[in-house]
């Protein structure tokens, strides 16, 4: 039988029902009304729709007046991965609905600085419109300067946001910290082919990183734990990253990138066994070694 087509708004609500069931174990009409500002009768219809789709996934508890997950028969209609699940509970409305407090139950590192929204929007318009921007920019080494840039991508390095762009003054691609932009001026000037993302070799080059438990027993006494922790195959975790950001990730992950695994400390659980992969990687100066 042909599967019934569902409009996007209804699909969003049905997806919410399923995720709430999976996270909390139960879901009520009031959960839906708070999240989507709909009436109780509308919420009842949504549960009926979900029940028609997945009759074995939930059952109604007459005492508590809510639907509960049938763990032994549950088969998700909307499959998710870990990233999707974490994204769901990081949404403050969702976390409150399922009873997780952002202050007590969910903790993530706070940002010490936050980019100006207007700056971000101007840069995303330039990226999507393939246009040049002119801006004031502050650097740690050189202080204030005027920049003419062709931005093509955004980078979140775990601590702060960067813009990957072509610098017309220095005739090269580089990263620029988003919080250091000031008075960004949009232009209608289109980015030339030589200054576009397709010509950014560091961005387009993929680097294969082979990560293994650190050989130094002062750092790691039970390597099997890390093999399980990182789901390693044959004792190695292979990750492919862009050369432009390899240094950021290696620093964030605390990877010992020295050729002779000489870094000591409990923070260095992993060693990059193929350090030759970092040859000619511009961001290598950021990697611990």
PDB file of N, CA and C in Angstrom, residues 33-105:
ATOM      1  N   UNK A  33       1.174  21.215  22.616  1.00  0.00           N
ATOM      2  CA  UNK A  33       0.587  22.560  22.636  1.00  0.00           C
ATOM      3  C   UNK A  33       1.615  23.610  23.041  1.00  0.00           C
ATOM      4  N   UNK A  34       2.498  23.258  23.984  1.00  0.00           N
ATOM      5  CA  UNK A  34       3.540  24.203  24.408  1.00  0.00           C
ATOM      6  C   UNK A  34       4.569  24.431  23.303  1.00  0.00           C
ATOM      7  N   UNK A  35       4.928  23.369  22.621  1.00  0.00           N
ATOM      8  CA  UNK A  35       5.969  23.468  21.600  1.00  0.00           C
ATOM      9  C   UNK A  35       5.473  24.185  20.347  1.00  0.00           C
ATOM     10  N   UNK A  36       4.253  23.875  19.901  1.00  0.00           N
ATOM     11  CA  UNK A  36       3.793  24.362  18.597  1.00  0.00           C
ATOM     12  C   UNK A  36       2.636  25.354  18.677  1.00  0.00           C
ATOM     13  N   UNK A  37       2.207  25.681  19.908  1.00  0.00           N
ATOM     14  CA  UNK A  37       1.111  26.633  20.087  1.00  0.00           C
ATOM     15  C   UNK A  37      -0.134  26.202  19.306  1.00  0.00           C
ATOM     16  N   UNK A  38      -0.510  24.952  19.477  1.00  0.00           N
ATOM     17  CA  UNK A  38      -1.713  24.432  18.834  1.00  0.00           C
ATOM     18  C   UNK A  38      -2.732  24.083  19.913  1.00  0.00           C
ATOM     19  N   UNK A  39      -3.956  23.823  19.505  1.00  0.00           N
ATOM     20  CA  UNK A  39      -5.016  23.511  20.462  1.00  0.00           C
ATOM     21  C   UNK A  39      -4.929  22.052  20.901  1.00  0.00           C
ATOM     22  N   UNK A  40      -5.595  21.731  21.998  1.00  0.00           N
ATOM     23  CA  UNK A  40      -5.614  20.349  22.476  1.00  0.00           C
ATOM     24  C   UNK A  40      -6.261  19.404  21.467  1.00  0.00           C
ATOM     25  N   UNK A  41      -7.397  19.793  20.830  1.00  0.00           N
ATOM     26  CA  UNK A  41      -7.962  18.912  19.799  1.00  0.00           C
ATOM     27  C   UNK A  41      -6.991  18.665  18.640  1.00  0.00           C
ATOM     28  N   UNK A  42      -6.226  19.700  18.261  1.00  0.00           N
ATOM     29  CA  UNK A  42      -5.243  19.522  17.184  1.00  0.00           C
ATOM     30  C   UNK A  42      -4.145  18.553  17.619  1.00  0.00           C
ATOM     31  N   UNK A  43      -3.741  18.647  18.887  1.00  0.00           N
ATOM     32  CA  UNK A  43      -2.728  17.725  19.407  1.00  0.00           C
ATOM     33  C   UNK A  43      -3.248  16.293  19.409  1.00  0.00           C
ATOM     34  N   UNK A  44      -4.530  16.132  19.746  1.00  0.00           N
ATOM     35  CA  UNK A  44      -5.145  14.801  19.720  1.00  0.00           C
ATOM     36  C   UNK A  44      -5.096  14.216  18.317  1.00  0.00           C
ATOM     37  N   UNK A  45      -5.386  15.039  17.320  1.00  0.00           N
ATOM     38  CA  UNK A  45      -5.339  14.575  15.926  1.00  0.00           C
ATOM     39  C   UNK A  45      -3.918  14.160  15.533  1.00  0.00           C
ATOM     40  N   UNK A  46      -2.927  14.919  16.018  1.00  0.00           N
ATOM     41  CA  UNK A  46      -1.534  14.579  15.697  1.00  0.00           C
ATOM     42  C   UNK A  46      -1.144  13.225  16.280  1.00  0.00           C
ATOM     43  N   UNK A  47      -1.567  12.955  17.509  1.00  0.00           N
ATOM     44  CA  UNK A  47      -1.275  11.649  18.102  1.00  0.00           C
ATOM     45  C   UNK A  47      -1.979  10.534  17.327  1.00  0.00           C
ATOM     46  N   UNK A  48      -3.185  10.831  16.839  1.00  0.00           N
ATOM     47  CA  UNK A  48      -3.913   9.841  16.045  1.00  0.00           C
ATOM     48  C   UNK A  48      -3.157   9.552  14.746  1.00  0.00           C
ATOM     49  N   UNK A  49      -2.618  10.626  14.152  1.00  0.00           N
ATOM     50  CA  UNK A  49      -1.831  10.464  12.917  1.00  0.00           C
ATOM     51  C   UNK A  49      -0.591   9.607  13.180  1.00  0.00           C
ATOM     52  N   UNK A  50       0.083   9.878  14.287  1.00  0.00           N
ATOM     53  CA  UNK A  50       1.288   9.105  14.598  1.00  0.00           C
ATOM     54  C   UNK A  50       0.925   7.649  14.893  1.00  0.00           C
ATOM     55  N   UNK A  51      -0.188   7.450  15.577  1.00  0.00           N
ATOM     56  CA  UNK A  51      -0.646   6.091  15.899  1.00  0.00           C
ATOM     57  C   UNK A  51      -0.960   5.318  14.625  1.00  0.00           C
ATOM     58  N   UNK A  52      -1.526   6.007  13.624  1.00  0.00           N
ATOM     59  CA  UNK A  52      -1.810   5.359  12.340  1.00  0.00           C
ATOM     60  C   UNK A  52      -0.514   4.950  11.638  1.00  0.00           C
ATOM     61  N   UNK A  53       0.510   5.815  11.758  1.00  0.00           N
ATOM     62  CA  UNK A  53       1.799   5.531  11.122  1.00  0.00           C
ATOM     63  C   UNK A  53       2.536   4.394  11.821  1.00  0.00           C
ATOM     64  N   UNK A  54       2.545   4.453  13.148  1.00  0.00           N
ATOM     65  CA  UNK A  54       3.345   3.509  13.951  1.00  0.00           C
ATOM     66  C   UNK A  54       2.493   2.962  15.094  1.00  0.00           C
ATOM     67  N   UNK A  55       1.578   2.068  14.800  1.00  0.00           N
ATOM     68  CA  UNK A  55       0.636   1.607  15.828  1.00  0.00           C
ATOM     69  C   UNK A  55       1.287   0.902  17.011  1.00  0.00           C
ATOM     70  N   UNK A  56       2.466   0.330  16.811  1.00  0.00           N
ATOM     71  CA  UNK A  56       3.103  -0.430  17.893  1.00  0.00           C
ATOM     72  C   UNK A  56       4.091   0.385  18.724  1.00  0.00           C
ATOM     73  N   UNK A  57       4.271   1.653  18.369  1.00  0.00           N
ATOM     74  CA  UNK A  57       5.302   2.451  19.044  1.00  0.00           C
ATOM     75  C   UNK A  57       4.861   3.053  20.370  1.00  0.00           C
ATOM     76  N   UNK A  58       3.567   3.208  20.557  1.00  0.00           N
ATOM     77  CA  UNK A  58       3.094   3.885  21.767  1.00  0.00           C
ATOM     78  C   UNK A  58       1.744   3.347  22.196  1.00  0.00           C
ATOM     79  N   UNK A  59       1.441   3.570  23.459  1.00  0.00           N
ATOM     80  CA  UNK A  59       0.133   3.197  24.003  1.00  0.00           C
ATOM     81  C   UNK A  59      -0.305   4.276  24.982  1.00  0.00           C
ATOM     82  N   UNK A  60      -1.604   4.420  25.138  1.00  0.00           N
ATOM     83  CA  UNK A  60      -2.136   5.486  25.988  1.00  0.00           C
ATOM     84  C   UNK A  60      -2.283   4.998  27.423  1.00  0.00           C
ATOM     85  N   UNK A  61      -1.740   5.770  28.361  1.00  0.00           N
ATOM     86  CA  UNK A  61      -1.868   5.478  29.785  1.00  0.00           C
ATOM     87  C   UNK A  61      -3.093   6.221  30.304  1.00  0.00           C
ATOM     88  N   UNK A  62      -4.134   5.482  30.619  1.00  0.00           N
ATOM     89  CA  UNK A  62      -5.405   6.083  31.028  1.00  0.00           C
ATOM     90  C   UNK A  62      -5.288   6.832  32.353  1.00  0.00           C
ATOM     91  N   UNK A  63      -4.397   6.376  33.225  1.00  0.00           N
ATOM     92  CA  UNK A  63      -4.243   7.013  34.537  1.00  0.00           C
ATOM     93  C   UNK A  63      -3.496   8.332  34.407  1.00  0.00           C
ATOM     94  N   UNK A  64      -2.351   8.305  33.718  1.00  0.00           N
ATOM     95  CA  UNK A  64      -1.514   9.502  33.583  1.00  0.00           C
ATOM     96  C   UNK A  64      -1.976  10.429  32.463  1.00  0.00           C
ATOM     97  N   UNK A  65      -2.838   9.920  31.585  1.00  0.00           N
ATOM     98  CA  UNK A  65      -3.362  10.708  30.460  1.00  0.00           C
ATOM     99  C   UNK A  65      -2.249  11.166  29.513  1.00  0.00           C
ATOM    100  N   UNK A  66      -1.334  10.255  29.224  1.00  0.00           N
ATOM    101  CA  UNK A  66      -0.310  10.540  28.223  1.00  0.00           C
ATOM    102  C   UNK A  66       0.051   9.248  27.488  1.00  0.00           C
ATOM    103  N   UNK A  67       0.759   9.417  26.379  1.00  0.00           N
ATOM    104  CA  UNK A  67       1.197   8.260  25.590  1.00  0.00           C
ATOM    105  C   UNK A  67       2.582   7.823  26.050  1.00  0.00           C
ATOM    106  N   UNK A  68       2.774   6.505  26.152  1.00  0.00           N
ATOM    107  CA  UNK A  68       4.052   5.963  26.595  1.00  0.00           C
ATOM    108  C   UNK A  68       4.677   5.109  25.497  1.00  0.00           C
ATOM    109  N   UNK A  69       6.000   5.069  25.488  1.00  0.00           N
ATOM    110  CA  UNK A  69       6.723   4.301  24.484  1.00  0.00           C
ATOM    111  C   UNK A  69       6.600   2.801  24.756  1.00  0.00           C
ATOM    112  N   UNK A  70       6.405   2.035  23.698  1.00  0.00           N
ATOM    113  CA  UNK A  70       6.433   0.579  23.793  1.00  0.00           C
ATOM    114  C   UNK A  70       7.852   0.118  23.438  1.00  0.00           C
ATOM    115  N   UNK A  71       8.691   0.000  24.439  1.00  0.00           N
ATOM    116  CA  UNK A  71      10.111  -0.261  24.195  1.00  0.00           C
ATOM    117  C   UNK A  71      10.364  -1.564  23.446  1.00  0.00           C
ATOM    118  N   UNK A  72       9.571  -2.589  23.723  1.00  0.00           N
ATOM    119  CA  UNK A  72       9.834  -3.901  23.134  1.00  0.00           C
ATOM    120  C   UNK A  72       9.389  -3.980  21.676  1.00  0.00           C
ATOM    121  N   UNK A  73       8.528  -3.075  21.251  1.00  0.00           N
ATOM    122  CA  UNK A  73       8.035  -3.120  19.870  1.00  0.00           C
ATOM    123  C   UNK A  73       8.397  -1.869  19.076  1.00  0.00           C
ATOM    124  N   UNK A  74       9.063  -0.927  19.705  1.00  0.00           N
ATOM    125  CA  UNK A  74       9.307   0.373  19.069  1.00  0.00           C
ATOM    126  C   UNK A  74      10.211   0.235  17.842  1.00  0.00           C
ATOM    127  N   UNK A  75       9.767   0.840  16.740  1.00  0.00           N
ATOM    128  CA  UNK A  75      10.558   0.916  15.503  1.00  0.00           C
ATOM    129  C   UNK A  75      10.452   2.350  14.995  1.00  0.00           C
ATOM    130  N   UNK A  76      11.533   3.121  15.056  1.00  0.00           N
ATOM    131  CA  UNK A  76      11.449   4.544  14.697  1.00  0.00           C
ATOM    132  C   UNK A  76      11.004   4.776  13.257  1.00  0.00           C
ATOM    133  N   UNK A  77      10.093   5.697  13.093  1.00  0.00           N
ATOM    134  CA  UNK A  77       9.670   6.113  11.748  1.00  0.00           C
ATOM    135  C   UNK A  77      10.603   7.189  11.211  1.00  0.00           C
ATOM    136  N   UNK A  78      11.217   7.944  12.136  1.00  0.00           N
ATOM    137  CA  UNK A  78      12.154   9.015  11.772  1.00  0.00           C
ATOM    138  C   UNK A  78      13.526   8.679  12.367  1.00  0.00           C
ATOM    139  N   UNK A  79      14.343   7.908  11.666  1.00  0.00           N
ATOM    140  CA  UNK A  79      15.659   7.528  12.200  1.00  0.00           C
ATOM    141  C   UNK A  79      16.529   8.754  12.471  1.00  0.00           C
ATOM    142  N   UNK A  80      17.323   8.690  13.531  1.00  0.00           N
ATOM    143  CA  UNK A  80      18.222   9.789  13.887  1.00  0.00           C
ATOM    144  C   UNK A  80      19.602   9.226  14.209  1.00  0.00           C
ATOM    145  N   UNK A  81      20.601  10.104  14.148  1.00  0.00           N
ATOM    146  CA  UNK A  81      21.931   9.733  14.613  1.00  0.00           C
ATOM    147  C   UNK A  81      22.241  10.548  15.871  1.00  0.00           C
ATOM    148  N   UNK A  82      23.432  10.357  16.405  1.00  0.00           N
ATOM    149  CA  UNK A  82      23.778  11.029  17.663  1.00  0.00           C
ATOM    150  C   UNK A  82      23.750  12.550  17.517  1.00  0.00           C
ATOM    151  N   UNK A  83      24.255  13.068  16.386  1.00  0.00           N
ATOM    152  CA  UNK A  83      24.288  14.516  16.185  1.00  0.00           C
ATOM    153  C   UNK A  83      22.879  15.102  16.191  1.00  0.00           C
ATOM    154  N   UNK A  84      21.954  14.409  15.532  1.00  0.00           N
ATOM    155  CA  UNK A  84      20.567  14.874  15.511  1.00  0.00           C
ATOM    156  C   UNK A  84      19.979  14.864  16.918  1.00  0.00           C
ATOM    157  N   UNK A  85      20.269  13.806  17.660  1.00  0.00           N
ATOM    158  CA  UNK A  85      19.738  13.687  19.021  1.00  0.00           C
ATOM    159  C   UNK A  85      20.255  14.803  19.917  1.00  0.00           C
ATOM    160  N   UNK A  86      21.558  15.070  19.845  1.00  0.00           N
ATOM    161  CA  UNK A  86      22.142  16.132  20.665  1.00  0.00           C
ATOM    162  C   UNK A  86      21.599  17.493  20.245  1.00  0.00           C
ATOM    163  N   UNK A  87      21.430  17.687  18.928  1.00  0.00           N
ATOM    164  CA  UNK A  87      20.858  18.942  18.444  1.00  0.00           C
ATOM    165  C   UNK A  87      19.453  19.165  18.978  1.00  0.00           C
ATOM    166  N   UNK A  88      18.694  18.082  19.106  1.00  0.00           N
ATOM    167  CA  UNK A  88      17.327  18.176  19.621  1.00  0.00           C
ATOM    168  C   UNK A  88      17.314  18.648  21.068  1.00  0.00           C
ATOM    169  N   UNK A  89      18.152  18.041  21.915  1.00  0.00           N
ATOM    170  CA  UNK A  89      18.102  18.409  23.334  1.00  0.00           C
ATOM    171  C   UNK A  89      18.841  19.712  23.620  1.00  0.00           C
ATOM    172  N   UNK A  90      19.686  20.171  22.679  1.00  0.00           N
ATOM    173  CA  UNK A  90      20.338  21.465  22.874  1.00  0.00           C
ATOM    174  C   UNK A  90      19.383  22.617  22.585  1.00  0.00           C
ATOM    175  N   UNK A  91      18.307  22.341  21.859  1.00  0.00           N
ATOM    176  CA  UNK A  91      17.280  23.355  21.650  1.00  0.00           C
ATOM    177  C   UNK A  91      16.572  23.594  22.980  1.00  0.00           C
ATOM    178  N   UNK A  92      16.597  24.835  23.464  1.00  0.00           N
ATOM    179  CA  UNK A  92      16.091  25.121  24.813  1.00  0.00           C
ATOM    180  C   UNK A  92      14.617  24.775  24.963  1.00  0.00           C
ATOM    181  N   UNK A  93      13.819  25.013  23.918  1.00  0.00           N
ATOM    182  CA  UNK A  93      12.391  24.687  23.994  1.00  0.00           C
ATOM    183  C   UNK A  93      12.193  23.188  24.117  1.00  0.00           C
ATOM    184  N   UNK A  94      12.927  22.433  23.309  1.00  0.00           N
ATOM    185  CA  UNK A  94      12.812  20.975  23.373  1.00  0.00           C
ATOM    186  C   UNK A  94      13.261  20.445  24.724  1.00  0.00           C
ATOM    187  N   UNK A  95      14.402  20.937  25.220  1.00  0.00           N
ATOM    188  CA  UNK A  95      14.929  20.423  26.488  1.00  0.00           C
ATOM    189  C   UNK A  95      13.973  20.715  27.636  1.00  0.00           C
ATOM    190  N   UNK A  96      13.348  21.894  27.617  1.00  0.00           N
ATOM    191  CA  UNK A  96      12.381  22.217  28.669  1.00  0.00           C
ATOM    192  C   UNK A  96      11.157  21.313  28.564  1.00  0.00           C
ATOM    193  N   UNK A  97      10.725  21.048  27.327  1.00  0.00           N
ATOM    194  CA  UNK A  97       9.543  20.218  27.118  1.00  0.00           C
ATOM    195  C   UNK A  97       9.744  18.814  27.660  1.00  0.00           C
ATOM    196  N   UNK A  98      10.934  18.264  27.450  1.00  0.00           N
ATOM    197  CA  UNK A  98      11.163  16.895  27.920  1.00  0.00           C
ATOM    198  C   UNK A  98      11.697  16.850  29.348  1.00  0.00           C
ATOM    199  N   UNK A  99      11.870  18.034  29.963  1.00  0.00           N
ATOM    200  CA  UNK A  99      12.228  18.080  31.377  1.00  0.00           C
ATOM    201  C   UNK A  99      13.703  18.184  31.684  1.00  0.00           C
ATOM    202  N   UNK A 100      14.528  18.475  30.672  1.00  0.00           N
ATOM    203  CA  UNK A 100      15.962  18.663  30.909  1.00  0.00           C
ATOM    204  C   UNK A 100      16.252  20.147  31.057  1.00  0.00           C
ATOM    205  N   UNK A 101      16.836  20.523  32.173  1.00  0.00           N
ATOM    206  CA  UNK A 101      17.169  21.927  32.408  1.00  0.00           C
ATOM    207  C   UNK A 101      18.535  22.234  31.839  1.00  0.00           C
ATOM    208  N   UNK A 102      18.644  23.333  31.090  1.00  0.00           N
ATOM    209  CA  UNK A 102      19.940  23.717  30.518  1.00  0.00           C
ATOM    210  C   UNK A 102      20.935  24.105  31.613  1.00  0.00           C
ATOM    211  N   UNK A 103      20.446  24.407  32.815  1.00  0.00           N
ATOM    212  CA  UNK A 103      21.331  24.805  33.908  1.00  0.00           C
ATOM    213  C   UNK A 103      21.764  23.615  34.768  1.00  0.00           C
ATOM    214  N   UNK A 104      20.933  22.574  34.818  1.00  0.00           N
ATOM    215  CA  UNK A 104      21.222  21.450  35.701  1.00  0.00           C
ATOM    216  C   UNK A 104      21.566  20.163  34.953  1.00  0.00           C
ATOM    217  N   UNK A 105      20.820  19.862  33.888  1.00  0.00           N
ATOM    218  CA  UNK A 105      20.939  18.557  33.244  1.00  0.00           C
ATOM    219  C   UNK A 105      21.834  18.544  32.016  1.00  0.00           C
TER     220      UNK A 105
END
